[in-house]
Amino acid sequence: MSKIEWTEKTWNPFVGCSVTSAGCKNCYAMRMAARIQKMQPGGHYDGTTKIVNDQVVWTGEIAAAPDAKWTEPLRRQKPTVYFVNSMGDMFHPNVSDEFIERAFVVMLMARQHTFQVLTKYPDRMRSFLNLWHSENFVEPYGGALFDMFHRHAKQLQASNPSLSDKIDDLLEWQLAYDNEKGVCTRGNIFPNVWLGVSIESADHLGRLDILRETVAAIRFVSFEPLLGPINDVNFTDIDWAIIGGESGKGSRPMHPDWALSLRDQCLETRTLFFFKQWGDWIAYIDRDRDDPDWRQNYADGKTFQILNLAGGRGFHGERVHQMQRVGKFHTGRLLDGQIWNERPPLISESEDA
Ligand code: SF4
């Protein structure tokens, strides 16, 4: 099972990525891929990372996992929440169209599960999802969409003979279900797939606008690692927000006010809110709380001195906080004295199941 708080399992039918924005700097997947590459030479992670100036970096190469990994969700009966492509990005420019299509065909057939797809490339995600839902593509009786599903299902069968009957059954059941309910022509083809974007700072809020234009059963945003204040977010048609700090080597602290502001914006717009964790850093001095007179006492600039003497790292400015690096396992999940665990209903909890 996954250690990621907002999911149950990860599913990586293919792996690999490249750094694209500031949130990727300390990418956990990149370091993990390098470790796996070292521990399992000759495996499919080979060539996905390299060392440059003593640092691990992605090469941008995308590698398919063994066939059994592709069909893993089809074999698992128990309804499960899967985070898809935790070891890369489903819509990275180097991922082939074939890989994206096949992964979605598996998700279509494994409708007992809920799949969470998170990307920093929402424009490519929008192209695929909106094409698949466009009328010309689905008419009549599934049209090009039907051909695409069938072609990939046959490939999955060819490489997994033991699953042959099961895939036939699933596909037939699926297509009958779609025709009967008219889902191909007017509903969402993937009611069990949640589509999300990852945003680390206000510079990348445009990703949310693109997500809003994407046909999706559930739209979500992950503000992790949160690297700066993000105000005035337009949460229209966004179902769920996740917030989290950074952990691991070189991790950067998250100012409590950044998290609190997003929490307040979610409460105001009734967007479901999940506070994942603080990351490695926690505030141990909140000067407005711990020393309410500080603004009078230190208005002459001694603030800087105090921050330096105390060790750790500080945020200063309108609200002074001293942050201390104590490690992810000690910082916990409390925000404003509370655990925030909201999430949309899973497919297994809805009537589409
Ligand atoms: S897009 Fe995601 S997986 Fe890829 S480098 Fe950035 S953080 Fe890592």
Short mmCIF file of C-alpha atoms and ligand atoms in Angstrom, two decimals:
data_model
loop_
_atom_site.label_atom_id
_atom_site.label_comp_id
_atom_site.label_asym_id
_atom_site.label_seq_id
_atom_site.Cartn_x
_atom_site.Cartn_y
_atom_site.Cartn_z
CA MET A 1 0.00 0.00 0.00
CA SER A 2 1.15 3.57 -0.61
CA LYS A 3 2.41 5.90 2.13
CA ILE A 4 0.80 8.84 0.34
CA GLU A 5 -1.98 9.98 2.64
CA TRP A 6 -4.63 10.68 -0.03
CA THR A 7 -4.44 7.40 -1.91
CA GLU A 8 -4.25 3.65 -1.25
CA LYS A 9 -1.97 2.22 -3.92
CA THR A 10 0.20 3.49 -6.72
CA TRP A 11 0.04 2.12 -10.26
CA ASN A 12 2.92 2.80 -12.65
CA PRO A 13 2.38 1.14 -16.05
CA PHE A 14 5.28 3.29 -17.29
CA VAL A 15 7.91 5.39 -15.54
CA GLY A 16 10.17 8.37 -16.24
CA CYS A 17 9.92 12.14 -16.38
CA SER A 18 11.94 15.37 -16.46
CA VAL A 19 12.10 18.40 -14.23
CA THR A 20 9.69 21.04 -15.50
CA SER A 21 9.16 23.65 -12.77
CA ALA A 22 10.30 24.67 -9.27
CA GLY A 23 8.10 22.05 -7.59
CA CYS A 24 10.13 19.31 -9.30
CA LYS A 25 13.48 20.38 -7.80
CA ASN A 26 13.55 17.73 -5.08
CA CYS A 27 11.32 15.23 -6.89
CA TYR A 28 10.89 12.19 -4.71
CA ALA A 29 10.13 9.94 -7.70
CA MET A 30 13.39 10.92 -9.41
CA ARG A 31 15.45 9.85 -6.39
CA MET A 32 13.42 6.70 -5.89
CA ALA A 33 13.83 5.80 -9.60
CA ALA A 34 17.61 6.18 -9.25
CA ARG A 35 17.58 3.86 -6.23
CA ILE A 36 15.52 1.23 -8.02
CA GLN A 37 17.75 1.51 -11.08
CA LYS A 38 20.76 0.78 -8.88
CA MET A 39 19.12 -2.07 -6.94
CA GLN A 40 17.56 -3.77 -9.97
CA PRO A 41 20.02 -3.46 -12.87
CA GLY A 42 18.49 -4.67 -16.11
CA GLY A 43 15.00 -3.68 -14.94
CA HIS A 44 12.70 -1.26 -16.67
CA TYR A 45 14.00 1.72 -14.67
CA ASP A 46 17.34 1.47 -16.50
CA GLY A 47 18.10 4.69 -18.33
CA THR A 48 15.39 6.77 -16.67
CA THR A 49 17.84 8.69 -14.45
CA LYS A 50 21.49 9.73 -14.57
CA ILE A 51 23.98 11.55 -12.34
CA VAL A 52 24.93 15.12 -13.27
CA ASN A 53 27.25 17.07 -10.93
CA ASP A 54 26.68 14.48 -8.22
CA GLN A 55 22.92 14.98 -8.45
CA VAL A 56 20.32 12.52 -9.69
CA VAL A 57 18.30 13.83 -12.64
CA TRP A 58 15.69 12.29 -14.89
CA THR A 59 16.88 11.61 -18.45
CA GLY A 60 13.43 12.20 -19.93
CA GLU A 61 13.30 8.59 -21.11
CA ILE A 62 9.94 6.88 -20.58
CA ALA A 63 9.99 3.13 -19.95
CA ALA A 64 7.11 0.66 -19.99
CA ALA A 65 6.67 -1.60 -16.98
CA PRO A 66 6.37 -5.37 -17.54
CA ASP A 67 3.01 -6.50 -18.97
CA ALA A 68 1.76 -7.81 -15.64
CA LYS A 69 2.02 -4.34 -14.16
CA TRP A 70 -0.21 -2.89 -16.88
CA THR A 71 -3.03 -5.29 -16.04
CA GLU A 72 -2.60 -5.30 -12.26
CA PRO A 73 -5.80 -3.28 -11.56
CA LEU A 74 -7.80 -5.77 -13.66
CA ARG A 75 -6.75 -8.61 -11.43
CA ARG A 76 -7.54 -6.82 -8.19
CA GLN A 77 -11.20 -7.18 -7.27
CA LYS A 78 -11.22 -5.15 -4.07
CA PRO A 79 -12.23 -1.54 -4.87
CA THR A 80 -9.05 0.46 -4.46
CA VAL A 81 -7.92 4.05 -4.86
CA TYR A 82 -4.96 4.15 -7.25
CA PHE A 83 -2.61 7.08 -7.75
CA VAL A 84 -1.56 6.63 -11.38
CA ASN A 85 2.04 7.33 -12.45
CA SER A 86 3.50 8.33 -9.13
CA MET A 87 6.88 7.63 -10.80
CA GLY A 88 6.46 10.16 -13.59
CA ASP A 89 3.76 12.17 -15.30
CA MET A 90 1.08 10.56 -17.45
CA PHE A 91 1.04 13.51 -19.88
CA HIS A 92 4.78 14.24 -20.09
CA PRO A 93 5.61 15.14 -23.72
CA ASN A 94 7.79 12.03 -24.13
CA VAL A 95 4.99 9.63 -23.17
CA SER A 96 3.61 8.06 -26.35
CA ASP A 97 -0.06 8.45 -27.24
CA GLU A 98 -0.29 4.65 -27.18
CA PHE A 99 0.78 4.47 -23.53
CA ILE A 100 -1.76 7.10 -22.51
CA GLU A 101 -4.57 5.41 -24.41
CA ARG A 102 -3.75 1.97 -23.05
CA ALA A 103 -3.58 3.18 -19.46
CA PHE A 104 -7.02 4.78 -19.87
CA VAL A 105 -8.41 1.58 -21.39
CA VAL A 106 -7.27 -0.33 -18.31
CA MET A 107 -8.91 2.29 -16.08
CA LEU A 108 -12.08 2.05 -18.13
CA MET A 109 -12.21 -1.71 -17.69
CA ALA A 110 -11.29 -1.68 -14.01
CA ARG A 111 -14.30 0.37 -13.06
CA GLN A 112 -14.42 -1.01 -9.53
CA HIS A 113 -11.41 1.20 -8.70
CA THR A 114 -10.97 4.95 -8.40
CA PHE A 115 -7.94 6.30 -10.28
CA GLN A 116 -6.23 9.60 -9.51
CA VAL A 117 -4.21 11.15 -12.33
CA LEU A 118 -2.10 14.18 -11.46
CA THR A 119 -0.13 16.17 -14.03
CA LYS A 120 1.96 19.26 -14.62
CA TYR A 121 1.06 19.05 -18.34
CA PRO A 122 -2.68 19.78 -18.29
CA ASP A 123 -2.83 21.00 -21.89
CA ARG A 124 -2.00 17.54 -23.19
CA MET A 125 -4.46 15.98 -20.75
CA ARG A 126 -7.18 18.35 -21.99
CA SER A 127 -6.49 17.40 -25.63
CA PHE A 128 -6.95 13.68 -24.95
CA LEU A 129 -9.96 13.86 -22.66
CA ASN A 130 -11.84 16.42 -24.72
CA LEU A 131 -11.16 14.51 -27.95
CA TRP A 132 -12.41 11.25 -26.42
CA HIS A 133 -15.60 13.00 -25.33
CA SER A 134 -16.19 14.90 -28.58
CA GLU A 135 -19.26 13.87 -30.53
CA ASN A 136 -17.43 13.10 -33.77
CA PHE A 137 -15.20 10.69 -31.90
CA VAL A 138 -17.91 8.74 -30.13
CA GLU A 139 -20.69 8.55 -32.74
CA PRO A 140 -22.17 6.19 -33.77
CA TYR A 141 -22.04 3.61 -30.96
CA GLY A 142 -18.69 4.64 -29.74
CA GLY A 143 -17.12 5.35 -33.20
CA ALA A 144 -13.36 5.92 -33.11
CA LEU A 145 -13.50 5.59 -29.36
CA PHE A 146 -14.78 2.02 -29.66
CA ASP A 147 -11.97 1.16 -32.12
CA MET A 148 -9.38 2.66 -29.82
CA PHE A 149 -10.67 0.76 -26.78
CA HIS A 150 -10.86 -2.49 -28.67
CA ARG A 151 -7.41 -2.23 -30.22
CA HIS A 152 -5.78 -1.71 -26.83
CA ALA A 153 -7.88 -4.37 -25.10
CA LYS A 154 -6.72 -6.86 -27.76
CA GLN A 155 -3.09 -5.91 -27.16
CA LEU A 156 -3.56 -6.41 -23.43
CA GLN A 157 -5.07 -9.81 -24.16
CA ALA A 158 -2.22 -10.79 -26.47
CA SER A 159 0.39 -10.08 -23.84
CA ASN A 160 -1.67 -11.54 -20.98
CA PRO A 161 -3.32 -14.72 -22.31
CA SER A 162 -4.43 -15.69 -18.83
CA LEU A 163 -6.55 -12.55 -18.74
CA SER A 164 -8.08 -13.10 -22.16
CA ASP A 165 -11.58 -14.13 -21.09
CA LYS A 166 -11.67 -11.63 -18.33
CA ILE A 167 -10.80 -8.75 -20.65
CA ASP A 168 -13.42 -9.91 -23.17
CA ASP A 169 -16.02 -10.00 -20.42
CA LEU A 170 -15.05 -6.66 -19.04
CA LEU A 171 -15.02 -4.97 -22.40
CA GLU A 172 -18.36 -6.40 -23.45
CA TRP A 173 -19.91 -5.53 -20.16
CA GLN A 174 -18.39 -2.10 -20.41
CA LEU A 175 -19.61 -1.37 -23.91
CA ALA A 176 -23.09 -2.64 -23.13
CA TYR A 177 -23.14 -0.48 -20.05
CA ASP A 178 -22.09 2.56 -22.01
CA ASN A 179 -24.64 2.07 -24.81
CA GLU A 180 -27.44 1.36 -22.42
CA LYS A 181 -26.77 4.44 -20.38
CA GLY A 182 -25.75 6.63 -23.31
CA VAL A 183 -22.54 7.46 -21.52
CA CYS A 184 -20.54 7.59 -24.76
CA THR A 185 -22.59 10.39 -26.20
CA ARG A 186 -23.41 12.56 -23.25
CA GLY A 187 -21.84 11.44 -20.00
CA ASN A 188 -18.34 10.98 -18.75
CA ILE A 189 -16.63 7.91 -20.16
CA PHE A 190 -14.39 7.63 -17.11
CA PRO A 191 -16.55 8.20 -14.01
CA ASN A 192 -13.91 6.42 -11.95
CA VAL A 193 -10.99 8.65 -13.01
CA TRP A 194 -10.17 11.87 -11.15
CA LEU A 195 -8.04 14.35 -13.07
CA GLY A 196 -5.80 16.78 -11.26
CA VAL A 197 -3.01 19.33 -11.65
CA SER A 198 -0.07 19.96 -9.42
CA ILE A 199 0.63 23.63 -8.54
CA GLU A 200 3.51 24.75 -6.33
CA SER A 201 3.23 28.53 -6.60
CA ALA A 202 1.00 31.29 -7.93
CA ASP A 203 3.02 31.39 -11.21
CA HIS A 204 1.39 28.11 -12.21
CA LEU A 205 -2.25 28.86 -11.46
CA GLY A 206 -2.88 28.72 -15.21
CA ARG A 207 -2.77 24.91 -14.90
CA LEU A 208 -6.02 25.13 -12.97
CA ASP A 209 -7.73 27.08 -15.77
CA ILE A 210 -6.76 24.36 -18.25
CA LEU A 211 -8.04 21.66 -15.89
CA ARG A 212 -11.35 23.52 -15.65
CA GLU A 213 -11.71 23.19 -19.43
CA THR A 214 -11.05 19.44 -19.31
CA VAL A 215 -13.89 16.91 -19.30
CA ALA A 216 -13.53 15.10 -15.99
CA ALA A 217 -15.71 13.30 -13.46
CA ILE A 218 -13.76 14.88 -10.60
CA ARG A 219 -11.22 17.70 -10.87
CA PHE A 220 -8.61 18.19 -8.18
CA VAL A 221 -5.53 20.23 -7.43
CA SER A 222 -2.47 19.33 -5.41
CA PHE A 223 -0.62 22.30 -3.90
CA GLU A 224 2.46 20.28 -3.04
CA PRO A 225 5.15 21.16 -2.34
CA LEU A 226 3.61 24.52 -1.51
CA LEU A 227 6.42 27.02 -2.12
CA GLY A 228 4.73 30.39 -1.81
CA PRO A 229 1.50 32.22 -1.07
CA ILE A 230 -1.35 31.51 -3.50
CA ASN A 231 -4.18 33.97 -3.15
CA ASP A 232 -7.43 34.51 -5.03
CA VAL A 233 -7.62 31.00 -6.46
CA ASN A 234 -10.59 30.40 -8.73
CA PHE A 235 -12.00 27.14 -7.38
CA THR A 236 -15.02 27.14 -9.72
CA ASP A 237 -15.65 23.54 -10.91
CA ILE A 238 -12.72 22.25 -8.85
CA ASP A 239 -13.86 19.52 -6.47
CA TRP A 240 -10.90 18.89 -4.24
CA ALA A 241 -7.69 20.54 -3.04
CA ILE A 242 -4.71 18.84 -1.39
CA ILE A 243 -2.00 20.80 0.40
CA GLY A 244 1.37 19.54 1.52
CA GLY A 245 4.89 20.61 2.44
CA GLU A 246 8.14 19.19 1.14
CA SER A 247 10.31 16.48 2.66
CA GLY A 248 13.61 14.83 1.84
CA LYS A 249 17.07 16.21 1.07
CA GLY A 250 16.98 19.95 0.36
CA SER A 251 13.34 20.31 1.40
CA ARG A 252 11.95 23.84 1.62
CA PRO A 253 9.70 25.07 4.47
CA MET A 254 6.03 25.93 4.00
CA HIS A 255 4.85 29.08 5.77
CA PRO A 256 1.79 28.25 7.88
CA ASP A 257 -0.05 31.24 6.45
CA TRP A 258 0.22 29.85 2.91
CA ALA A 259 -1.55 26.67 4.02
CA LEU A 260 -4.09 28.54 6.15
CA SER A 261 -4.96 30.91 3.33
CA LEU A 262 -5.69 28.01 0.95
CA ARG A 263 -7.67 26.25 3.67
CA ASP A 264 -9.77 29.41 4.14
CA GLN A 265 -10.29 29.79 0.40
CA CYS A 266 -11.51 26.18 0.23
CA LEU A 267 -13.89 26.69 3.13
CA GLU A 268 -15.26 29.83 1.51
CA THR A 269 -15.82 28.17 -1.88
CA ARG A 270 -16.90 24.80 -0.37
CA THR A 271 -14.05 23.01 -2.07
CA LEU A 272 -13.19 19.72 -0.36
CA PHE A 273 -9.91 20.16 1.50
CA PHE A 274 -7.21 17.68 2.44
CA PHE A 275 -4.16 18.71 4.44
CA LYS A 276 -1.61 16.04 3.61
CA GLN A 277 1.27 16.92 5.94
CA TRP A 278 3.73 19.69 6.80
CA GLY A 279 6.76 18.07 5.22
CA ASP A 280 10.07 18.24 7.08
CA TRP A 281 9.58 21.73 8.52
CA ILE A 282 7.31 22.90 11.30
CA ALA A 283 6.78 26.32 12.84
CA TYR A 284 7.93 26.38 16.43
CA ILE A 285 7.76 30.10 16.95
CA ASP A 286 4.73 32.02 15.73
CA ARG A 287 5.62 35.46 16.97
CA ASP A 288 2.10 36.85 16.83
CA ARG A 289 0.97 33.98 19.02
CA ASP A 290 4.01 33.50 21.28
CA ASP A 291 5.16 37.07 21.71
CA PRO A 292 2.25 39.37 20.85
CA ASP A 293 4.22 42.52 21.70
CA TRP A 294 7.06 41.76 19.34
CA ARG A 295 5.98 44.31 16.76
CA GLN A 296 6.48 47.10 19.30
CA ASN A 297 9.59 45.62 20.87
CA TYR A 298 11.42 44.81 17.70
CA ALA A 299 10.13 47.35 15.25
CA ASP A 300 13.75 48.51 14.89
CA GLY A 301 14.81 45.46 12.90
CA LYS A 302 16.07 43.18 15.67
CA THR A 303 13.76 40.55 14.27
CA PHE A 304 16.47 39.33 11.94
CA GLN A 305 18.89 38.93 14.82
CA ILE A 306 16.45 36.88 16.81
CA LEU A 307 15.67 34.64 13.92
CA ASN A 308 19.35 33.93 13.35
CA LEU A 309 20.13 33.30 17.00
CA ALA A 310 17.34 30.81 17.34
CA GLY A 311 18.72 28.57 14.60
CA GLY A 312 16.59 26.90 11.93
CA ARG A 313 15.06 29.05 9.26
CA GLY A 314 12.65 31.92 9.52
CA PHE A 315 9.98 33.62 7.53
CA HIS A 316 9.72 37.27 8.23
CA GLY A 317 7.64 40.10 6.93
CA GLU A 318 4.05 40.61 7.89
CA ARG A 319 3.90 37.46 10.01
CA VAL A 320 7.11 36.12 11.56
CA HIS A 321 7.52 32.40 11.98
CA GLN A 322 10.55 30.44 12.94
CA MET A 323 10.64 27.09 11.19
CA GLN A 324 12.55 24.08 12.38
CA ARG A 325 13.49 21.01 10.42
CA VAL A 326 12.45 18.02 12.46
CA GLY A 327 11.57 15.53 9.73
CA LYS A 328 8.28 14.53 8.17
CA PHE A 329 7.50 11.89 10.77
CA HIS A 330 7.49 14.48 13.56
CA THR A 331 5.65 17.36 11.90
CA GLY A 332 2.32 15.60 11.58
CA ARG A 333 -0.91 16.51 9.87
CA LEU A 334 -2.52 19.04 12.19
CA LEU A 335 -3.38 22.37 10.64
CA ASP A 336 -4.89 24.93 12.98
CA GLY A 337 -5.35 22.16 15.55
CA GLN A 338 -7.32 19.92 13.21
CA ILE A 339 -6.89 17.06 10.73
CA TRP A 340 -8.38 17.92 7.32
CA ASN A 341 -9.29 14.73 5.49
CA GLU A 342 -12.07 15.63 3.07
CA ARG A 343 -12.19 13.94 -0.34
CA PRO A 344 -14.77 13.34 -3.11
CA PRO A 345 -16.81 10.11 -3.03
CA LEU A 346 -15.07 7.08 -4.53
CA ILE A 347 -16.62 5.25 -7.47
CA SER A 348 -17.35 2.32 -5.16
CA GLU A 349 -19.43 4.71 -3.03
CA SER A 350 -21.40 6.16 -5.96
CA GLU A 351 -24.28 4.83 -8.04
CA ASP A 352 -22.02 4.58 -11.14
CA ALA A 353 -20.21 1.68 -9.47
S1 SF4 B 1 6.47 16.35 -13.03
FE1 SF4 B 1 6.26 15.19 -11.09
S2 SF4 B 1 7.39 13.29 -11.44
FE2 SF4 B 1 8.02 14.72 -13.03
S3 SF4 B 1 9.86 15.70 -12.20
FE3 SF4 B 1 8.13 17.00 -11.66
S4 SF4 B 1 7.54 16.31 -9.61
FE4 SF4 B 1 8.82 14.71 -10.50
#
